mmCIF file of C-alpha atoms in Angstrom:
data_model
loop_
_atom_site.group_PDB
_atom_site.id
_atom_site.type_symbol
_atom_site.label_atom_id
_atom_site.label_comp_id
_atom_site.label_asym_id
_atom_site.label_seq_id
_atom_site.Cartn_x
_atom_site.Cartn_y
_atom_site.Cartn_z
ATOM 1 C CA UNK Z 8 0.001 -0.074 -0.116
ATOM 2 C CA UNK Z 9 0.890 3.172 -0.507
ATOM 3 C CA UNK Z 10 0.953 5.858 1.798
ATOM 4 C CA UNK Z 11 0.435 9.525 0.960
ATOM 5 C CA UNK Z 12 -3.099 8.994 1.075
ATOM 6 C CA UNK Z 13 -2.962 8.171 4.592
ATOM 7 C CA UNK Z 14 -1.132 11.070 5.605
ATOM 8 C CA UNK Z 15 -3.446 13.708 3.286
ATOM 9 C CA UNK Z 16 -6.773 12.083 3.974
ATOM 10 C CA UNK Z 17 -8.624 12.915 7.083
ATOM 11 C CA UNK Z 18 -10.071 10.336 9.602
ATOM 12 C CA UNK Z 19 -13.625 9.444 9.641
ATOM 13 C CA UNK Z 20 -15.609 7.430 12.077
ATOM 14 C CA UNK Z 21 -18.291 5.798 11.126
ATOM 15 C CA UNK Z 22 -21.863 4.894 12.719
ATOM 16 C CA UNK Z 23 -24.484 2.029 11.360
ATOM 17 C CA UNK Z 24 -27.628 1.295 12.134
ATOM 18 C CA UNK Z 25 -28.532 -2.123 11.797
ATOM 19 C CA UNK Z 26 -32.225 -1.935 11.179
ATOM 20 C CA UNK Z 27 -35.278 0.324 11.497
ATOM 21 C CA UNK Z 28 -35.701 1.106 15.029
ATOM 22 C CA UNK Z 29 -32.381 0.913 16.259
ATOM 23 C CA UNK Z 30 -29.775 3.581 16.831
ATOM 24 C CA UNK Z 31 -26.144 4.228 15.044
ATOM 25 C CA UNK Z 32 -23.627 2.198 16.598
ATOM 26 C CA UNK Z 33 -20.032 3.503 16.480
ATOM 27 C CA UNK Z 34 -18.523 0.354 14.105
ATOM 28 C CA UNK Z 35 -15.083 1.896 13.548
ATOM 29 C CA UNK Z 36 -12.803 4.530 11.341
ATOM 30 C CA UNK Z 37 -11.587 4.736 7.744
ATOM 31 C CA UNK Z 38 -9.493 7.613 5.942
ATOM 32 C CA UNK Z 39 -11.249 9.190 2.288
ATOM 33 C CA UNK Z 40 -10.661 12.562 1.235
ATOM 34 C CA UNK Z 41 -14.714 13.817 1.772
ATOM 35 C CA UNK Z 42 -17.573 13.551 3.226
ATOM 36 C CA UNK Z 43 -19.343 11.987 0.366
ATOM 37 C CA UNK Z 44 -16.001 9.700 -0.890
ATOM 38 C CA UNK Z 45 -16.388 8.241 3.310
ATOM 39 C CA UNK Z 46 -19.815 7.197 2.757
ATOM 40 C CA UNK Z 47 -18.964 5.295 -0.267
ATOM 41 C CA UNK Z 48 -16.463 3.760 1.793
ATOM 42 C CA UNK Z 49 -18.481 2.684 4.999
ATOM 43 C CA UNK Z 50 -20.178 0.932 2.942
ATOM 44 C CA UNK Z 51 -17.825 -1.370 0.812
ATOM 45 C CA UNK Z 52 -15.979 -1.489 4.280
ATOM 46 C CA UNK Z 53 -18.691 -1.940 7.288
ATOM 47 C CA UNK Z 54 -21.676 -3.195 5.162
ATOM 48 C CA UNK Z 55 -20.557 -5.928 3.283
ATOM 49 C CA UNK Z 56 -22.329 -8.422 5.160
ATOM 50 C CA UNK Z 57 -25.917 -7.025 5.231
ATOM 51 C CA UNK Z 58 -24.990 -4.803 8.323
ATOM 52 C CA UNK Z 59 -27.049 -2.130 8.075
ATOM 53 C CA UNK Z 60 -30.002 0.340 6.453
ATOM 54 C CA UNK Z 61 -28.220 3.552 7.229
ATOM 55 C CA UNK Z 62 -24.481 4.904 7.795
ATOM 56 C CA UNK Z 63 -23.475 8.726 9.377
ATOM 57 C CA UNK Z 64 -19.783 9.348 8.561
ATOM 58 C CA UNK Z 65 -18.304 11.923 11.294
ATOM 59 C CA UNK Z 66 -14.582 13.290 10.899
ATOM 60 C CA UNK Z 67 -13.054 12.092 13.539
ATOM 61 C CA UNK Z 68 -11.315 15.656 14.240
ATOM 62 C CA UNK Z 69 -14.539 16.726 15.619
ATOM 63 C CA UNK Z 70 -14.944 14.432 17.990
ATOM 64 C CA UNK Z 71 -14.022 15.698 21.773
ATOM 65 C CA UNK Z 72 -13.116 12.865 23.799
ATOM 66 C CA UNK Z 73 -12.977 12.347 27.694
ATOM 67 C CA UNK Z 74 -9.211 12.133 29.218
ATOM 68 C CA UNK Z 75 -7.977 8.811 30.184
ATOM 69 C CA UNK Z 76 -6.604 9.844 33.665
ATOM 70 C CA UNK Z 77 -9.764 11.236 34.481
ATOM 71 C CA UNK Z 78 -11.536 8.315 34.573
ATOM 72 C CA UNK Z 79 -11.358 7.480 38.256
ATOM 73 C CA UNK Z 80 -13.193 11.202 39.139
ATOM 74 C CA UNK Z 81 -15.455 10.919 35.645
ATOM 75 C CA UNK Z 82 -16.799 7.551 36.564
ATOM 76 C CA UNK Z 83 -16.129 5.681 39.465
ATOM 77 C CA UNK Z 84 -17.886 7.877 42.337
ATOM 78 C CA UNK Z 85 -21.625 6.038 39.732
ATOM 79 C CA UNK Z 86 -20.679 2.981 41.209
ATOM 80 C CA UNK Z 87 -22.195 2.653 44.389
ATOM 81 C CA UNK Z 88 -25.529 4.509 43.128
ATOM 82 C CA UNK Z 89 -27.515 1.617 42.198
ATOM 83 C CA UNK Z 90 -30.622 3.208 42.681
ATOM 84 C CA UNK Z 91 -29.876 5.383 39.302
ATOM 85 C CA UNK Z 92 -30.563 2.034 37.433
ATOM 86 C CA UNK Z 93 -34.307 1.745 36.326
ATOM 87 C CA UNK Z 94 -34.243 -2.425 37.713
ATOM 88 C CA UNK Z 95 -36.552 -1.622 40.439
ATOM 89 C CA UNK Z 96 -39.380 -1.525 38.031
ATOM 90 C CA UNK Z 97 -40.935 -3.896 35.978
ATOM 91 C CA UNK Z 98 -41.136 -3.008 31.991
ATOM 92 C CA UNK Z 99 -44.588 -3.723 30.030
ATOM 93 C CA UNK Z 100 -43.990 -6.518 27.861
ATOM 94 C CA UNK Z 101 -46.158 -3.849 25.000
ATOM 95 C CA UNK Z 102 -43.425 -1.591 25.575
ATOM 96 C CA UNK Z 103 -40.982 -4.109 23.507
ATOM 97 C CA UNK Z 104 -37.602 -2.699 23.218
ATOM 98 C CA UNK Z 105 -35.848 -0.021 25.466
ATOM 99 C CA UNK F 20 -42.094 -18.263 -22.008
ATOM 100 C CA UNK F 21 -39.424 -16.397 -24.400
ATOM 101 C CA UNK F 22 -35.697 -17.849 -23.883
ATOM 102 C CA UNK F 23 -32.928 -15.738 -24.785
ATOM 103 C CA UNK F 24 -30.135 -17.640 -26.714
ATOM 104 C CA UNK F 25 -27.264 -19.335 -25.029
ATOM 105 C CA UNK F 26 -24.898 -17.349 -26.981
ATOM 106 C CA UNK F 27 -26.399 -14.301 -25.247
ATOM 107 C CA UNK F 28 -26.459 -15.407 -22.153
ATOM 108 C CA UNK F 29 -22.393 -15.954 -22.385
ATOM 109 C CA UNK F 30 -21.729 -12.895 -24.133
ATOM 110 C CA UNK F 31 -22.746 -11.651 -20.633
ATOM 111 C CA UNK F 32 -21.207 -13.922 -18.249
ATOM 112 C CA UNK F 33 -18.298 -13.956 -20.172
ATOM 113 C CA UNK F 34 -17.848 -9.689 -20.060
ATOM 114 C CA UNK F 35 -18.634 -9.756 -16.087
ATOM 115 C CA UNK F 36 -16.332 -12.126 -15.216
ATOM 116 C CA UNK F 37 -13.022 -11.299 -17.360
ATOM 117 C CA UNK F 38 -14.153 -7.753 -16.079
ATOM 118 C CA UNK F 39 -14.533 -9.680 -12.680
ATOM 119 C CA UNK F 40 -10.904 -11.354 -12.315
ATOM 120 C CA UNK F 41 -9.409 -7.640 -14.033
ATOM 121 C CA UNK F 42 -10.625 -6.024 -11.176
ATOM 122 C CA UNK F 43 -9.897 -8.562 -8.479
ATOM 123 C CA UNK F 44 -6.107 -8.355 -9.587
ATOM 124 C CA UNK F 45 -6.059 -4.750 -7.694
ATOM 125 C CA UNK F 46 -7.000 -7.013 -4.472
ATOM 126 C CA UNK F 47 -4.367 -6.754 -1.765
ATOM 127 C CA UNK F 48 -2.754 -4.225 -4.052
ATOM 128 C CA UNK F 49 -5.233 -1.523 -3.874
ATOM 129 C CA UNK F 50 -4.301 2.210 -3.588
ATOM 130 C CA UNK F 51 -5.339 2.541 0.307
ATOM 131 C CA UNK F 52 -7.289 -0.094 2.101
ATOM 132 C CA UNK F 53 -10.463 1.454 1.838
ATOM 133 C CA UNK F 54 -10.344 1.261 -1.999
ATOM 134 C CA UNK F 55 -8.590 -1.883 -2.391
ATOM 135 C CA UNK F 56 -12.093 -2.965 -0.564
ATOM 136 C CA UNK F 57 -14.500 -1.425 -2.870
ATOM 137 C CA UNK F 58 -12.989 -2.916 -5.764
ATOM 138 C CA UNK F 59 -13.077 -6.008 -4.350
ATOM 139 C CA UNK F 60 -16.601 -6.156 -3.662
ATOM 140 C CA UNK F 61 -17.156 -4.890 -6.996
ATOM 141 C CA UNK F 62 -15.440 -8.021 -8.449
ATOM 142 C CA UNK F 63 -17.561 -10.233 -6.232
ATOM 143 C CA UNK F 64 -20.617 -8.261 -7.731
ATOM 144 C CA UNK F 65 -19.428 -9.090 -11.625
ATOM 145 C CA UNK F 66 -18.473 -12.773 -10.488
ATOM 146 C CA UNK F 67 -21.923 -13.017 -8.773
ATOM 147 C CA UNK F 68 -23.728 -11.533 -12.147
ATOM 148 C CA UNK F 69 -21.703 -14.263 -13.963
ATOM 149 C CA UNK F 70 -22.548 -17.416 -12.173
ATOM 150 C CA UNK F 71 -26.154 -16.457 -12.012
ATOM 151 C CA UNK F 72 -25.986 -16.263 -15.785
ATOM 152 C CA UNK F 73 -23.621 -19.556 -16.170
ATOM 153 C CA UNK F 74 -25.926 -21.028 -14.097
ATOM 154 C CA UNK F 75 -28.909 -20.373 -16.309
ATOM 155 C CA UNK F 76 -27.049 -21.060 -19.406
ATOM 156 C CA UNK F 77 -25.894 -24.538 -18.335
ATOM 157 C CA UNK F 78 -29.189 -25.350 -17.741
ATOM 158 C CA UNK F 79 -30.653 -24.591 -20.838
ATOM 159 C CA UNK F 80 -27.672 -26.367 -22.595
ATOM 160 C CA UNK F 81 -28.559 -29.351 -20.719
ATOM 161 C CA UNK F 82 -26.440 -32.503 -20.181
ATOM 162 C CA UNK F 83 -23.472 -32.523 -17.811
ATOM 163 C CA UNK F 84 -23.148 -28.348 -18.543
ATOM 164 C CA UNK F 85 -22.297 -26.746 -15.672
ATOM 165 C CA UNK F 86 -21.338 -23.308 -14.399
ATOM 166 C CA UNK F 87 -17.675 -24.449 -14.064
ATOM 167 C CA UNK F 88 -17.529 -26.072 -17.185
ATOM 168 C CA UNK F 89 -18.261 -23.405 -19.140
ATOM 169 C CA UNK F 90 -16.304 -20.724 -16.761
ATOM 170 C CA UNK F 91 -13.206 -22.380 -16.696
ATOM 171 C CA UNK F 92 -13.027 -25.621 -19.509
ATOM 172 C CA UNK F 93 -14.065 -22.877 -22.537
ATOM 173 C CA UNK F 94 -10.311 -21.673 -24.638
ATOM 174 C CA UNK F 95 -10.269 -17.720 -25.530
ATOM 175 C CA UNK F 96 -11.652 -18.236 -28.788
ATOM 176 C CA UNK F 97 -14.851 -19.443 -27.124
ATOM 177 C CA UNK F 98 -15.567 -16.418 -25.046
ATOM 178 C CA UNK F 99 -18.014 -13.646 -26.206
ATOM 179 C CA UNK F 100 -16.418 -10.826 -24.609
ATOM 180 C CA UNK F 101 -15.555 -7.217 -25.149
ATOM 181 C CA UNK F 102 -12.315 -6.381 -26.364
ATOM 182 C CA UNK F 103 -12.346 -3.794 -23.214
ATOM 183 C CA UNK F 104 -12.718 -5.731 -20.661
ATOM 184 C CA UNK F 105 -9.876 -8.678 -21.393
ATOM 185 C CA UNK F 106 -7.206 -5.305 -21.699
ATOM 186 C CA UNK F 107 -4.478 -4.999 -18.845
ATOM 187 C CA UNK F 108 -4.936 -3.049 -15.315
ATOM 188 C CA UNK F 109 -2.351 -0.604 -17.675
ATOM 189 C CA UNK F 110 -2.168 2.241 -19.586
ATOM 190 C CA UNK F 111 -1.571 2.255 -23.126
ATOM 191 C CA UNK F 112 2.042 1.063 -24.545
ATOM 192 C CA UNK F 113 3.918 -0.077 -20.871
ATOM 193 C CA UNK F 114 4.943 -3.061 -19.867
ATOM 194 C CA UNK F 115 2.853 -5.561 -17.844
ATOM 195 C CA UNK F 116 4.979 -5.615 -14.708
ATOM 196 C CA UNK F 117 2.591 -5.864 -11.676
ATOM 197 C CA UNK F 118 3.968 -2.661 -10.266
ATOM 198 C CA UNK F 119 3.200 -0.648 -13.430
ATOM 199 C CA UNK F 120 -0.847 -0.954 -13.259
ATOM 200 C CA UNK F 121 -2.502 2.544 -13.387
ATOM 201 C CA UNK F 122 -5.865 2.626 -11.156
ATOM 202 C CA UNK F 123 -7.035 4.872 -13.806
ATOM 203 C CA UNK F 124 -7.097 2.898 -16.435
ATOM 204 C CA UNK F 125 -9.324 0.235 -14.098
ATOM 205 C CA UNK F 126 -11.598 3.236 -13.001
ATOM 206 C CA UNK F 127 -11.939 4.485 -16.510
ATOM 207 C CA UNK F 128 -12.757 1.198 -17.790
ATOM 208 C CA UNK F 129 -15.409 -0.121 -14.819
ATOM 209 C CA UNK F 130 -16.856 3.567 -15.840
ATOM 210 C CA UNK F 131 -17.336 3.175 -19.586
ATOM 211 C CA UNK F 132 -18.106 -0.411 -18.697
ATOM 212 C CA UNK F 133 -20.748 0.070 -16.554
ATOM 213 C CA UNK F 134 -22.650 3.132 -18.004
ATOM 214 C CA UNK F 135 -23.430 0.995 -20.543
ATOM 215 C CA UNK F 136 -24.588 -2.194 -18.633
ATOM 216 C CA UNK F 137 -26.539 0.433 -16.426
ATOM 217 C CA UNK F 138 -28.603 0.598 -19.511
ATOM 218 C CA UNK F 139 -28.641 -2.434 -21.043
ATOM 219 C CA UNK F 140 -29.281 -4.282 -17.307
ATOM 220 C CA UNK F 141 -32.199 -1.391 -17.013
ATOM 221 C CA UNK F 142 -33.530 -2.831 -20.330
ATOM 222 C CA UNK F 143 -33.289 -6.283 -19.638
ATOM 223 C CA UNK F 144 -35.280 -5.972 -16.484
ATOM 224 C CA UNK F 145 -37.877 -6.295 -18.604
ATOM 225 C CA UNK F 146 -37.073 -8.672 -21.113
ATOM 226 C CA UNK F 147 -39.931 -11.499 -22.063
ATOM 227 C CA UNK F 148 -37.148 -14.116 -20.863
ATOM 228 C CA UNK F 149 -37.921 -13.942 -16.877
ATOM 229 C CA UNK F 150 -35.251 -15.729 -15.358
ATOM 230 C CA UNK F 151 -32.640 -13.504 -17.622
ATOM 231 C CA UNK F 152 -35.481 -10.446 -16.418
ATOM 232 C CA UNK F 153 -34.814 -11.090 -12.890
ATOM 233 C CA UNK F 154 -30.553 -11.499 -12.784
ATOM 234 C CA UNK F 155 -31.131 -8.321 -14.605
ATOM 235 C CA UNK F 156 -32.996 -6.706 -11.785
ATOM 236 C CA UNK F 157 -30.565 -7.976 -9.248
ATOM 237 C CA UNK F 158 -27.488 -6.931 -11.517
ATOM 238 C CA UNK F 159 -28.899 -3.072 -11.842
ATOM 239 C CA UNK F 160 -28.682 -2.328 -8.795
ATOM 240 C CA UNK F 161 -25.082 -3.450 -8.288
ATOM 241 C CA UNK F 162 -23.933 -1.761 -11.344
ATOM 242 C CA UNK F 163 -25.574 1.344 -10.429
ATOM 243 C CA UNK F 164 -22.994 1.136 -7.619
ATOM 244 C CA UNK F 165 -20.605 0.533 -9.897
ATOM 245 C CA UNK F 166 -21.157 3.170 -12.033
ATOM 246 C CA UNK F 167 -21.579 5.719 -8.795
ATOM 247 C CA UNK F 168 -17.972 4.299 -7.916
ATOM 248 C CA UNK F 169 -16.227 5.125 -10.635
ATOM 249 C CA UNK F 170 -17.402 8.411 -12.182
ATOM 250 C CA UNK F 171 -17.042 9.379 -8.744
ATOM 251 C CA UNK F 172 -13.252 8.467 -9.494
ATOM 252 C CA UNK F 173 -13.038 9.853 -12.894
ATOM 253 C CA UNK F 174 -14.163 12.882 -12.000
ATOM 254 C CA UNK F 175 -11.547 13.162 -8.688
ATOM 255 C CA UNK F 176 -8.812 12.195 -11.085
ATOM 256 C CA UNK F 177 -10.019 14.792 -14.140
ATOM 257 C CA UNK F 178 -10.071 17.397 -11.800
ATOM 258 C CA UNK F 179 -8.113 16.409 -9.542
ATOM 259 C CA UNK F 180 -3.976 17.660 -9.568
ATOM 260 C CA UNK F 181 -2.135 17.554 -12.880
ATOM 261 C CA UNK F 182 -0.751 14.032 -12.688
ATOM 262 C CA UNK F 183 -4.220 12.784 -12.268
ATOM 263 C CA UNK F 184 -5.803 14.341 -15.159
ATOM 264 C CA UNK F 185 -2.983 13.529 -17.513
ATOM 265 C CA UNK F 186 -3.707 9.994 -15.832
ATOM 266 C CA UNK F 187 -6.982 10.175 -16.143
ATOM 267 C CA UNK F 188 -6.808 11.283 -19.893
ATOM 268 C CA UNK F 189 -4.546 8.713 -21.513
ATOM 269 C CA UNK F 190 -6.759 6.556 -19.873
ATOM 270 C CA UNK F 191 -9.677 7.463 -21.327
ATOM 271 C CA UNK F 192 -7.655 8.635 -24.712
ATOM 272 C CA UNK F 193 -6.400 4.524 -24.619
ATOM 273 C CA UNK F 194 -9.985 2.478 -23.984
ATOM 274 C CA UNK F 195 -12.532 4.907 -25.348
ATOM 275 C CA UNK F 196 -11.989 3.166 -29.161
ATOM 276 C CA UNK F 197 -12.748 -0.129 -27.456
ATOM 277 C CA UNK F 198 -15.971 0.983 -26.882
ATOM 278 C CA UNK F 199 -17.325 0.672 -30.058
ATOM 279 C CA UNK F 200 -17.919 -2.697 -30.254
ATOM 280 C CA UNK F 201 -20.735 -2.265 -27.577
ATOM 281 C CA UNK F 202 -22.462 -0.448 -30.839
ATOM 282 C CA UNK F 203 -21.751 -3.043 -33.385
ATOM 283 C CA UNK F 204 -24.563 -5.852 -33.290
ATOM 284 C CA UNK F 205 -23.212 -9.114 -33.012
ATOM 285 C CA UNK F 206 -25.401 -12.172 -35.150
ATOM 286 C CA UNK F 207 -26.089 -13.443 -31.224
ATOM 287 C CA UNK F 208 -27.155 -10.214 -30.231
ATOM 288 C CA UNK F 209 -29.397 -9.416 -33.214
ATOM 289 C CA UNK F 210 -31.126 -13.410 -32.628
ATOM 290 C CA UNK F 211 -31.684 -12.129 -28.891
ATOM 291 C CA UNK F 212 -33.781 -8.913 -30.242
ATOM 292 C CA UNK F 213 -35.779 -10.796 -33.181
ATOM 293 C CA UNK F 214 -36.738 -13.159 -29.991
ATOM 294 C CA UNK F 215 -37.972 -10.449 -27.939
ATOM 295 C CA UNK F 216 -35.670 -10.562 -25.058
ATOM 296 C CA UNK F 217 -33.289 -8.055 -25.698
ATOM 297 C CA UNK F 218 -33.397 -4.590 -27.072
ATOM 298 C CA UNK F 219 -30.937 -3.434 -29.732
ATOM 299 C CA UNK F 220 -27.917 -2.233 -28.264
ATOM 300 C CA UNK F 221 -28.162 1.133 -30.561
ATOM 301 C CA UNK F 222 -31.323 2.222 -28.908
ATOM 302 C CA UNK F 223 -28.935 2.973 -25.748
ATOM 303 C CA UNK F 224 -26.017 4.541 -27.383
ATOM 304 C CA UNK F 225 -28.024 8.263 -26.452
ATOM 305 C CA UNK F 226 -28.357 7.453 -22.452
ATOM 306 C CA UNK F 227 -24.864 6.315 -22.800
ATOM 307 C CA UNK F 228 -23.352 9.268 -24.611
ATOM 308 C CA UNK F 229 -25.117 11.372 -22.119
ATOM 309 C CA UNK F 230 -24.197 9.472 -18.639
ATOM 310 C CA UNK F 231 -20.356 9.979 -20.479
ATOM 311 C CA UNK F 232 -20.888 14.314 -21.103
ATOM 312 C CA UNK F 233 -22.142 14.927 -18.085
ATOM 313 C CA UNK F 234 -18.979 12.931 -15.758
ATOM 314 C CA UNK F 235 -16.533 13.919 -17.910
ATOM 315 C CA UNK F 236 -17.714 17.474 -18.348
ATOM 316 C CA UNK F 237 -17.650 17.475 -14.754
ATOM 317 C CA UNK F 238 -13.960 16.113 -15.118
ATOM 318 C CA UNK F 239 -12.728 18.184 -17.016
ATOM 319 C CA UNK F 240 -12.041 15.348 -19.391
ATOM 320 C CA UNK F 241 -12.290 15.396 -23.579
ATOM 321 C CA UNK F 242 -13.713 12.320 -25.191
ATOM 322 C CA UNK F 243 -11.762 11.276 -28.203
ATOM 323 C CA UNK F 244 -12.418 11.103 -31.242
ATOM 324 C CA UNK F 245 -12.598 7.409 -32.866
ATOM 325 C CA UNK F 246 -11.562 6.312 -35.972
ATOM 326 C CA UNK F 247 -13.185 3.069 -37.118
ATOM 327 C CA UNK F 248 -11.650 0.617 -35.410
ATOM 328 C CA UNK F 249 -14.191 -1.531 -34.283
ATOM 329 C CA UNK F 250 -12.794 -4.607 -31.925
ATOM 330 C CA UNK F 251 -14.717 -8.038 -32.100
ATOM 331 C CA UNK F 252 -13.843 -9.806 -28.650
ATOM 332 C CA UNK F 253 -17.291 -10.891 -29.211
ATOM 333 C CA UNK F 254 -17.343 -12.581 -32.090
ATOM 334 C CA UNK F 255 -14.429 -14.762 -29.898
ATOM 335 C CA UNK F 256 -11.805 -12.504 -31.486
ATOM 336 C CA UNK F 257 -9.374 -11.753 -29.148
ATOM 337 C CA UNK F 258 -6.269 -9.326 -27.916
ATOM 338 C CA UNK F 259 -3.563 -11.528 -26.721
ATOM 339 C CA UNK F 260 -4.615 -10.607 -23.106
ATOM 340 C CA UNK F 261 -7.657 -12.820 -22.215
ATOM 341 C CA UNK F 262 -5.419 -16.053 -23.070
ATOM 342 C CA UNK F 263 -2.892 -15.097 -19.735
ATOM 343 C CA UNK F 264 -6.030 -13.536 -18.033
ATOM 344 C CA UNK F 265 -7.637 -17.383 -18.373
ATOM 345 C CA UNK F 266 -4.665 -19.069 -18.315
ATOM 346 C CA UNK F 267 -4.569 -18.128 -14.630
ATOM 347 C CA UNK F 268 -8.119 -18.037 -13.538
ATOM 348 C CA UNK F 269 -9.207 -21.383 -15.152
ATOM 349 C CA UNK F 270 -5.508 -23.066 -14.098
ATOM 350 C CA UNK F 271 -6.810 -24.245 -11.035
ATOM 351 C CA UNK F 272 -9.741 -25.813 -11.988
ATOM 352 C CA UNK F 273 -8.001 -28.081 -14.561
ATOM 353 C CA UNK F 274 -4.835 -28.574 -12.739
ATOM 354 C CA UNK F 275 -7.892 -30.105 -10.699
ATOM 355 C CA UNK F 276 -11.075 -31.299 -12.453
ATOM 356 C CA UNK F 277 -13.973 -31.709 -9.925
ATOM 357 C CA UNK F 278 -12.355 -30.459 -7.006
ATOM 358 C CA UNK F 279 -14.298 -29.498 -3.762
ATOM 359 C CA UNK F 280 -13.397 -27.547 -1.168
#
């Protein structure tokens, strides 16, 4: 593989919705020159096995991520607050998938 | 039900399998990983189209005919594909080392062919031959994507850098003359039209010209003049390149006839 394109082309994050009613899920990233091409390439790279009915692509540079070093203060305080989980309710069957 | 002549099915199948094999030569050698996968997908679509057509042809030939026999045990002179699709993935008048493969040549060829087939499959989807019509309807969706993919790259190359423009124009200058074969019906094509299962290919030319005009204008590429040369691949008169392609494609099946895995 030649490498210049990888240097020049931005990285895109790919989200695929697997079927009607479910949300788009992050499934990976790829290099592409622009958004239209990123969509095409996402189709070929990530939906070859009938995985999707809809694709989103987002420039990776537009994602602001939490700092792994802040993991402790961000997430650990929630670990002993089990009352925040909606596990104390019975969900009626008619509600279906949540 | 009207039935397409077997030779007509073989012409469609041979085009698909030969171009699928040519595109597959990029597998593992594509310009970038994402495009490598995209082209392999195109290749697998074409080979899938060929399989359906060979299966249908084999069923109509009867006896011990199979799709594998049609693909792997016919010699070059029996193949009915356009000369265009058997040409190497190289520009004109260069050596044929793997390192000299030219992506613009591959893309421009896919563009010229898929522009034709998008119109051809659309027409055949209404064929009086219902089995052929079903294959055409499936192939049409795939081919529209191939056309989209190739046209996108033709514009990016043509309207890109000085080097990409030069290569795209060179590929078009090299390959365009071979499209004359599309528009000169063979006896087989005439028979399919007479049987009411195909349209006269000449009726597709205006649509093909319009598809080309739009993309080439966006790509700032100039359509070359044609000077009367009409290739005869679909009559079985091929360039030297088809023998090498088939030699590679058929060697395994011929070394191990009937092998399964």
